[in-house]
Amino acid sequence: MKILILCTCIFLLSWTVEIHGEEQSKKNVVCYFASWTVYRNGNGKFDVPDIDVNLCTHINFGFIGLNEDASIHILDSWESDGLEGIKRLVELKKLKSDLKVLISMGGWNEGSRTYSIVAANATKRKILANNVLSFIEERGFDGFDLDWEYPGLRGGDQAIDKDDLTALLNDLSDVLKPKGYILSAAVAGAVEKINIAYDVPKITKILDLLNVMVFDYHGAFDNFVGHISPLYPAEIDYKYSDNSTYNVDSGIQEWLHKGADPEKMNIGIILYGRSFTLADKTNTALFAPVRGGGIEGIYSRQSGILGYNEICEFHSATTYVWDDEQKVPHRIWDDQWVGFDDEKSIKLKIEYALENNLGGAMVWSLDYDDFKGICGHKYPLLTAVNKAFGNL
Ligand SMILES: *[C@@H]1O[C@H](CO)[C@@H](O)[C@H](O)[C@H]1NC(C)=O
Ligand SMILES: *[C@@H]1O[C@H](CO)[C@@H](O)[C@H](O)[C@H]1NC(C)=O
């Protein structure tokens, strides 16, 4: 009898350890939901029911905005409340009990100035922290993600923003942590921005997750061809001064070198490409001159941007080139050049994240994947992220 009980105990113990071990090894996959994609046409239209909760550990709703008096505003009240986008997103938790749904504030279009003003005033910081707490409590979110792009840049104040961000995150932490809410931030992946914007050791201590935006290194904002998110530099990058740091490896290593905790870091993975219209269609090399952004996509409707779904649905019969130095592909047709990520490059980036003991990945954004499976199985890229992590 005793032996039987002992055996049962050992069995239960090892079973519990095994389950616990599995949980620990699951890597974060933070998926951004971009609310404006509900207005896209045809196969590009993306809404909450298109989300596959099994492919994300966290979903961040992008975005809410900030006013100078530290109040919060819903950027798109028709999507968020009229169509109940926020309510339906939070309700996804019913499909998966350990799914975390966060509200994200900021983003590129919000700019930096308002954030700089609010963060500089101790009273406003506390008001904002309490407004955030009320917002997530009222609407049932699991946490808050700050996407200030970027402290000290784009209308921010370089002299004070770095320390003010630390102070703001401290105030947010003071109200959110005691209640068990998650505090995360989307942070820059370019070396010179990291230096201006962040006190890395301090913010790393406060934050639960750092979503590192190791992308948008090149695009229509340049006047030459380059990859949006190369894993490594190309030989030629060294000829053009700082371009040799415009890659994932340089960004991630800068964070690590400055003292970021790798387990809190999520490597940024883009599901869209950045495209160019070549000045001379016979010159398709890196740094080749361009006329501007590539033709706009049928769904994304922005010159210089193409979702992976648009690339695979409309341009899969074009010339595919694998750049073995930078470990990313591009496609060329007519005078068009688009750099992007596919299953092959994503697998290498996730392996890189594993080698560096990172906590997981952040994905921008769900709507750009082939979420309908027009070109094959659904969500090929997000599936590649999860597979390479061993989450599936
Ligand atoms: C800080 O914000 C508070 C509340 O809005 C305001 O009363 C105060 O004047 C501000 N302080 C400064 C120095 O701007
Ligand atoms: C990258 O190269 C381009 C093209 O020569 C140059 O204009 C730019 O200043 C370089 N960027 C950096 C950050 O060095």
mmCIF file of C-alpha atoms and ligand atoms in Angstrom, residues 69 121-124 127, ligand 1:
data_model
loop_
_atom_site.group_PDB
_atom_site.id
_atom_site.type_symbol
_atom_site.label_atom_id
_atom_site.label_comp_id
_atom_site.label_asym_id
_atom_site.label_seq_id
_atom_site.Cartn_x
_atom_site.Cartn_y
_atom_site.Cartn_z
ATOM 1 C CA ASP A 69 -3.974 66.881 -20.230
ATOM 2 C CA ASN A 121 4.959 66.708 -15.623
ATOM 3 C CA ALA A 122 4.830 64.592 -12.451
ATOM 4 C CA THR A 123 1.148 65.394 -11.851
ATOM 5 C CA LYS A 124 0.191 64.451 -15.406
ATOM 6 C CA ILE A 127 -3.097 61.184 -13.844
HETATM 7 C C1 LIG B 1 1.491 69.903 -14.483
HETATM 8 O O1 LIG B 1 0.180 69.460 -14.713
HETATM 9 C C2 LIG B 1 -0.761 69.958 -13.783
HETATM 10 C C3 LIG B 1 -2.075 69.223 -14.028
HETATM 11 O O2 LIG B 1 -2.486 69.398 -15.353
HETATM 12 C C4 LIG B 1 -0.862 71.458 -13.930
HETATM 13 O O3 LIG B 1 -1.763 71.981 -13.009
HETATM 14 C C5 LIG B 1 0.519 72.066 -13.725
HETATM 15 O O4 LIG B 1 0.492 73.446 -13.991
HETATM 16 C C6 LIG B 1 1.549 71.404 -14.620
HETATM 17 N N1 LIG B 1 2.879 71.854 -14.253
HETATM 18 C C7 LIG B 1 3.670 72.476 -15.097
HETATM 19 C C8 LIG B 1 5.019 72.857 -14.591
HETATM 20 O O5 LIG B 1 3.365 72.665 -16.276
#
